[in-house]
């Protein structure tokens, strides 16, 4: 479990469902009418999915690595990883894609694991800058590669379905470490690989 879970005791499921009933009443509806009777249970189960990342340690995901690569030392890029996250200010979706690259030092990791690291951080309440940095930092710390690059390109529903109501706006964030930060050629190659 992550340090973000070092909050006070987790409320019970019943307390969480009661909170949903309160919100339904606050919205102006009757939580006891037929159509809403199962809603607190459904919402709590949905929140279990949306915020599953608090129960997982992303470092664990990168533990298994492979060293038999016959000296492969070029960058590995995973493009267009779908991101479904939740804005920590409004608790509404942030939907987009992540591109993750690293330059192996000796070891490589199963490619699904890079997408899993993105998933763990996405399934928490986030701001995009922090999520981008967390993914890059974790890969750097666990794999000790020559460099890591993470770009996230996402739409924030808190900007499109409420507030300023601007659709079609995407936010692009990046975190470059090691060779991706220091070497302009490596950086350019990465941006070319992800089509930017
Ligand atoms: N930097 C950053 N800002 C975000 C992100 N997600 C949402 N926001 C912004 O967080 C800000 C929160 O601002 P507040 O003024 O506290 O909230 P608000 O009154 O609901 O603001 P509006 O969204 O402008 O209506 C808003 O400007 C959001 O657009 C993110 O991932 N990164
Ligand atoms: Zn928001």
mmCIF file of C-alpha atoms and ligand atoms in Angstrom:
data_model
loop_
_atom_site.group_PDB
_atom_site.id
_atom_site.type_symbol
_atom_site.label_atom_id
_atom_site.label_comp_id
_atom_site.label_asym_id
_atom_site.label_seq_id
_atom_site.Cartn_x
_atom_site.Cartn_y
_atom_site.Cartn_z
ATOM 1 C CA UNK A 1 0.000 0.000 0.000
ATOM 2 C CA UNK A 2 1.176 3.505 -0.709
ATOM 3 C CA UNK A 3 1.975 6.310 1.710
ATOM 4 C CA UNK A 4 -1.131 8.079 0.428
ATOM 5 C CA UNK A 5 -3.080 5.413 2.316
ATOM 6 C CA UNK A 6 -1.503 6.436 5.610
ATOM 7 C CA UNK A 7 -4.690 8.331 6.300
ATOM 8 C CA UNK A 8 -6.922 7.715 9.294
ATOM 9 C CA UNK A 9 -8.747 4.389 9.522
ATOM 10 C CA UNK A 10 -10.587 3.470 6.339
ATOM 11 C CA UNK A 11 -14.353 3.913 6.749
ATOM 12 C CA UNK A 12 -16.475 0.779 6.567
ATOM 13 C CA UNK A 13 -18.400 -0.142 3.443
ATOM 14 C CA UNK A 14 -21.644 0.751 5.260
ATOM 15 C CA UNK A 15 -20.289 4.224 6.060
ATOM 16 C CA UNK A 16 -19.267 4.699 2.407
ATOM 17 C CA UNK A 17 -22.738 3.656 1.211
ATOM 18 C CA UNK A 18 -24.343 6.018 3.729
ATOM 19 C CA UNK A 19 -22.200 8.848 2.330
ATOM 20 C CA UNK A 20 -23.570 8.114 -1.151
ATOM 21 C CA UNK A 21 -27.133 8.196 0.233
ATOM 22 C CA UNK A 22 -26.338 11.603 1.739
ATOM 23 C CA UNK A 23 -25.112 12.896 -1.634
ATOM 24 C CA UNK A 24 -28.212 11.559 -3.366
ATOM 25 C CA UNK A 25 -30.393 13.381 -0.836
ATOM 26 C CA UNK A 26 -28.251 16.504 -1.229
ATOM 27 C CA UNK A 27 -28.722 16.349 -5.016
ATOM 28 C CA UNK A 28 -32.466 16.463 -4.378
ATOM 29 C CA UNK A 29 -33.473 12.845 -4.904
ATOM 30 C CA UNK A 30 -34.824 10.031 -2.750
ATOM 31 C CA UNK A 31 -32.287 7.251 -2.133
ATOM 32 C CA UNK A 32 -35.131 4.904 -1.186
ATOM 33 C CA UNK A 33 -36.962 5.065 -4.505
ATOM 34 C CA UNK A 34 -36.697 1.887 -6.550
ATOM 35 C CA UNK A 35 -34.227 3.110 -9.166
ATOM 36 C CA UNK A 36 -31.774 4.399 -6.570
ATOM 37 C CA UNK A 37 -32.014 1.635 -3.977
ATOM 38 C CA UNK A 38 -29.006 -0.243 -5.351
ATOM 39 C CA UNK A 39 -27.057 2.890 -6.224
ATOM 40 C CA UNK A 40 -24.969 3.292 -3.038
ATOM 41 C CA UNK A 41 -23.738 -0.291 -3.477
ATOM 42 C CA UNK A 42 -22.984 0.304 -7.174
ATOM 43 C CA UNK A 43 -21.182 3.574 -6.489
ATOM 44 C CA UNK A 44 -19.029 2.025 -3.766
ATOM 45 C CA UNK A 45 -18.148 -0.882 -6.062
ATOM 46 C CA UNK A 46 -17.303 1.608 -8.823
ATOM 47 C CA UNK A 47 -15.102 3.572 -6.441
ATOM 48 C CA UNK A 48 -13.371 0.299 -5.610
ATOM 49 C CA UNK A 49 -12.394 0.110 -9.303
ATOM 50 C CA UNK A 50 -11.629 3.812 -9.764
ATOM 51 C CA UNK A 51 -9.333 3.913 -6.745
ATOM 52 C CA UNK A 52 -7.857 0.408 -6.806
ATOM 53 C CA UNK A 53 -4.401 1.964 -7.105
ATOM 54 C CA UNK A 54 -4.277 2.805 -3.407
ATOM 55 C CA UNK A 55 -4.115 -0.920 -2.625
ATOM 56 C CA UNK A 56 -1.152 -1.620 -4.919
ATOM 57 C CA UNK A 57 2.571 -0.967 -4.695
ATOM 58 C CA UNK A 58 3.890 -0.021 -8.158
ATOM 59 C CA UNK A 59 7.454 -0.986 -7.222
ATOM 60 C CA UNK A 60 6.342 -4.634 -6.845
ATOM 61 C CA UNK A 61 5.231 -4.667 -10.469
ATOM 62 C CA UNK A 62 8.750 -4.003 -11.742
ATOM 63 C CA UNK A 63 10.504 -6.628 -9.583
ATOM 64 C CA UNK A 64 10.728 -9.312 -12.285
ATOM 65 C CA UNK A 65 13.231 -8.336 -14.967
ATOM 66 C CA UNK A 66 15.024 -10.160 -17.787
ATOM 67 C CA UNK A 67 18.747 -9.936 -18.439
ATOM 68 C CA UNK A 68 19.077 -12.155 -21.537
ATOM 69 C CA UNK A 69 18.733 -9.418 -24.127
ATOM 70 C CA UNK A 70 21.860 -10.114 -26.231
ATOM 71 C CA UNK A 71 23.066 -6.635 -25.410
ATOM 72 C CA UNK A 72 19.949 -4.771 -26.529
ATOM 73 C CA UNK A 73 20.690 -1.160 -25.632
ATOM 74 C CA UNK A 74 18.235 0.914 -27.632
ATOM 75 C CA UNK A 75 15.221 2.626 -26.211
ATOM 76 C CA UNK A 76 12.038 0.720 -25.485
ATOM 77 C CA UNK A 77 8.879 2.739 -26.100
ATOM 78 C CA UNK A 78 5.311 1.883 -25.169
ATOM 79 C CA UNK A 79 2.923 4.226 -26.975
ATOM 80 C CA UNK A 80 -0.726 5.078 -26.500
ATOM 81 C CA UNK A 81 -1.380 3.432 -23.138
ATOM 82 C CA UNK A 82 -4.953 4.422 -22.300
ATOM 83 C CA UNK A 83 -5.186 6.362 -19.062
ATOM 84 C CA UNK A 84 -8.386 6.595 -17.020
ATOM 85 C CA UNK A 85 -7.704 8.626 -13.924
ATOM 86 C CA UNK A 86 -9.607 10.943 -11.566
ATOM 87 C CA UNK A 87 -9.012 14.589 -10.861
ATOM 88 C CA UNK A 88 -8.265 15.150 -7.186
ATOM 89 C CA UNK A 89 -10.047 18.494 -7.176
ATOM 90 C CA UNK A 90 -13.408 17.429 -8.592
ATOM 91 C CA UNK A 91 -13.279 13.600 -8.584
ATOM 92 C CA UNK A 92 -14.240 13.389 -12.244
ATOM 93 C CA UNK A 93 -12.390 11.484 -14.989
ATOM 94 C CA UNK A 94 -9.142 12.421 -16.654
ATOM 95 C CA UNK A 95 -9.021 10.405 -19.889
ATOM 96 C CA UNK A 96 -6.060 10.192 -22.210
ATOM 97 C CA UNK A 97 -2.961 8.317 -23.239
ATOM 98 C CA UNK A 98 0.487 7.818 -21.800
ATOM 99 C CA UNK A 99 3.709 7.156 -23.684
ATOM 100 C CA UNK A 100 6.476 5.545 -21.639
ATOM 101 C CA UNK A 101 10.063 4.920 -22.696
ATOM 102 C CA UNK A 102 13.250 3.805 -21.042
ATOM 103 C CA UNK A 103 16.799 3.137 -22.084
ATOM 104 C CA UNK A 104 17.795 -0.207 -20.511
ATOM 105 C CA UNK A 105 21.105 -0.424 -18.698
ATOM 106 C CA UNK A 106 21.247 -4.249 -18.564
ATOM 107 C CA UNK A 107 17.810 -5.436 -17.607
ATOM 108 C CA UNK A 108 14.508 -5.154 -19.373
ATOM 109 C CA UNK A 109 11.051 -5.586 -17.925
ATOM 110 C CA UNK A 110 7.917 -7.217 -19.347
ATOM 111 C CA UNK A 111 6.207 -4.473 -21.356
ATOM 112 C CA UNK A 112 2.819 -5.002 -19.723
ATOM 113 C CA UNK A 113 4.459 -3.993 -16.452
ATOM 114 C CA UNK A 114 5.052 -0.452 -17.715
ATOM 115 C CA UNK A 115 1.345 -0.167 -18.500
ATOM 116 C CA UNK A 116 0.578 -1.619 -15.050
ATOM 117 C CA UNK A 117 2.653 1.080 -13.348
ATOM 118 C CA UNK A 118 0.665 3.722 -15.253
ATOM 119 C CA UNK A 119 -2.535 1.968 -14.173
ATOM 120 C CA UNK A 120 -1.661 1.920 -10.460
ATOM 121 C CA UNK A 121 -0.969 5.663 -10.370
ATOM 122 C CA UNK A 122 -3.951 6.442 -12.591
ATOM 123 C CA UNK A 123 -6.303 4.618 -10.242
ATOM 124 C CA UNK A 124 -5.799 7.187 -7.524
ATOM 125 C CA UNK A 125 -6.933 10.788 -7.155
ATOM 126 C CA UNK A 126 -4.477 12.732 -9.249
ATOM 127 C CA UNK A 127 -3.222 15.841 -10.859
ATOM 128 C CA UNK A 128 -1.617 15.056 -14.180
ATOM 129 C CA UNK A 129 1.780 16.532 -13.346
ATOM 130 C CA UNK A 130 2.125 14.335 -10.275
ATOM 131 C CA UNK A 131 0.964 11.183 -12.074
ATOM 132 C CA UNK A 132 3.508 11.818 -14.850
ATOM 133 C CA UNK A 133 6.352 12.299 -12.361
ATOM 134 C CA UNK A 134 5.333 9.277 -10.276
ATOM 135 C CA UNK A 135 5.397 6.914 -13.268
ATOM 136 C CA UNK A 136 8.822 8.155 -14.394
ATOM 137 C CA UNK A 137 10.337 8.179 -10.913
ATOM 138 C CA UNK A 138 9.169 4.651 -10.121
ATOM 139 C CA UNK A 139 10.635 3.220 -13.330
ATOM 140 C CA UNK A 140 13.902 5.066 -12.717
ATOM 141 C CA UNK A 141 14.166 3.878 -9.119
ATOM 142 C CA UNK A 142 13.234 0.251 -9.728
ATOM 143 C CA UNK A 143 14.958 -0.512 -13.058
ATOM 144 C CA UNK A 144 17.899 1.873 -12.792
ATOM 145 C CA UNK A 145 17.914 2.433 -16.581
ATOM 146 C CA UNK A 146 20.000 5.049 -18.424
ATOM 147 C CA UNK A 147 16.901 7.189 -18.695
ATOM 148 C CA UNK A 148 13.116 7.335 -18.591
ATOM 149 C CA UNK A 149 10.600 9.446 -20.503
ATOM 150 C CA UNK A 150 6.898 9.754 -19.767
ATOM 151 C CA UNK A 151 4.402 11.872 -21.692
ATOM 152 C CA UNK A 152 0.728 12.009 -20.776
ATOM 153 C CA UNK A 153 -1.829 13.642 -23.038
ATOM 154 C CA UNK A 154 -5.274 13.808 -21.449
ATOM 155 C CA UNK A 155 -8.651 15.493 -21.324
ATOM 156 C CA UNK A 156 -9.959 16.683 -17.983
ATOM 157 C CA UNK A 157 -13.691 16.313 -17.615
ATOM 158 C CA UNK A 158 -13.621 18.956 -14.903
ATOM 159 C CA UNK A 159 -12.869 21.382 -17.743
ATOM 160 C CA UNK A 160 -15.332 19.961 -20.270
ATOM 161 C CA UNK A 161 -18.447 18.890 -18.334
ATOM 162 C CA UNK A 162 -18.454 21.628 -15.689
ATOM 163 C CA UNK A 163 -16.766 24.914 -14.826
ATOM 164 C CA UNK A 164 -15.268 26.487 -17.929
ATOM 165 C CA UNK A 165 -16.950 23.893 -20.261
ATOM 166 C CA UNK A 166 -14.184 23.777 -22.852
ATOM 167 C CA UNK A 167 -14.192 20.584 -24.905
ATOM 168 C CA UNK A 168 -11.342 19.315 -27.041
ATOM 169 C CA UNK A 169 -8.663 20.755 -24.774
ATOM 170 C CA UNK A 170 -5.905 18.355 -23.896
ATOM 171 C CA UNK A 171 -3.201 18.767 -21.317
ATOM 172 C CA UNK A 172 0.256 17.444 -22.154
ATOM 173 C CA UNK A 173 2.790 16.751 -19.422
ATOM 174 C CA UNK A 174 6.218 15.162 -19.610
ATOM 175 C CA UNK A 175 8.936 13.962 -17.318
ATOM 176 C CA UNK A 176 12.392 13.239 -18.735
ATOM 177 C CA UNK A 177 15.107 11.597 -16.668
ATOM 178 C CA UNK A 178 18.713 10.607 -17.395
ATOM 179 C CA UNK A 179 19.605 10.481 -21.094
ATOM 180 C CA UNK A 180 16.173 11.767 -22.094
ATOM 181 C CA UNK A 181 16.809 14.905 -20.081
ATOM 182 C CA UNK A 182 20.523 15.341 -20.870
ATOM 183 C CA UNK A 183 20.876 14.214 -24.479
ATOM 184 C CA UNK A 184 18.885 16.158 -27.103
ATOM 185 C CA UNK A 185 19.297 13.340 -29.665
ATOM 186 C CA UNK A 186 17.749 10.738 -27.352
ATOM 187 C CA UNK A 187 14.968 13.134 -26.530
ATOM 188 C CA UNK A 188 14.282 13.874 -30.213
ATOM 189 C CA UNK A 189 14.267 10.163 -31.048
ATOM 190 C CA UNK A 190 11.691 9.590 -28.331
ATOM 191 C CA UNK A 191 9.418 12.379 -29.527
ATOM 192 C CA UNK A 192 9.734 11.094 -33.109
ATOM 193 C CA UNK A 193 8.805 7.575 -31.933
ATOM 194 C CA UNK A 194 5.632 8.817 -30.282
ATOM 195 C CA UNK A 195 4.809 10.931 -33.330
ATOM 196 C CA UNK A 196 5.405 14.339 -31.826
HETATM 197 N N1 LIG B 1 -2.339 21.744 -12.803
HETATM 198 C C1 LIG B 1 -3.426 20.976 -12.852
HETATM 199 N N2 LIG B 1 -4.636 21.541 -12.633
HETATM 200 C C2 LIG B 1 -5.707 20.722 -12.686
HETATM 201 C C3 LIG B 1 -5.636 19.377 -12.974
HETATM 202 N N3 LIG B 1 -6.886 18.870 -12.964
HETATM 203 C C4 LIG B 1 -7.694 19.898 -12.684
HETATM 204 N N4 LIG B 1 -6.994 21.023 -12.513
HETATM 205 C C5 LIG B 1 -7.397 22.390 -12.179
HETATM 206 O O1 LIG B 1 -7.437 22.547 -10.797
HETATM 207 C C6 LIG B 1 -8.029 23.820 -10.532
HETATM 208 C C7 LIG B 1 -8.797 23.827 -9.256
HETATM 209 O O2 LIG B 1 -9.124 25.170 -9.091
HETATM 210 P P1 LIG B 1 -10.149 25.765 -8.031
HETATM 211 O O3 LIG B 1 -10.280 27.217 -8.330
HETATM 212 O O4 LIG B 1 -9.720 25.345 -6.684
HETATM 213 O O5 LIG B 1 -11.481 24.963 -8.362
HETATM 214 P P2 LIG B 1 -12.791 25.426 -9.138
HETATM 215 O O6 LIG B 1 -13.388 26.585 -8.442
HETATM 216 O O7 LIG B 1 -13.669 24.228 -9.305
HETATM 217 O O8 LIG B 1 -12.190 25.913 -10.527
HETATM 218 P P3 LIG B 1 -12.728 25.833 -12.026
HETATM 219 O O9 LIG B 1 -12.398 24.467 -12.561
HETATM 220 O O10 LIG B 1 -11.974 26.902 -12.739
HETATM 221 O O11 LIG B 1 -14.209 26.060 -11.986
HETATM 222 C C8 LIG B 1 -8.848 24.112 -11.782
HETATM 223 O O12 LIG B 1 -8.221 25.176 -12.446
HETATM 224 C C9 LIG B 1 -8.742 22.834 -12.611
HETATM 225 O O13 LIG B 1 -8.806 23.082 -14.010
HETATM 226 C C10 LIG B 1 -4.345 18.814 -13.202
HETATM 227 O O14 LIG B 1 -4.174 17.626 -13.443
HETATM 228 N N5 LIG B 1 -3.293 19.658 -13.117
HETATM 229 ZN ZN1 LIG B 2 -10.738 18.722 -11.783
#
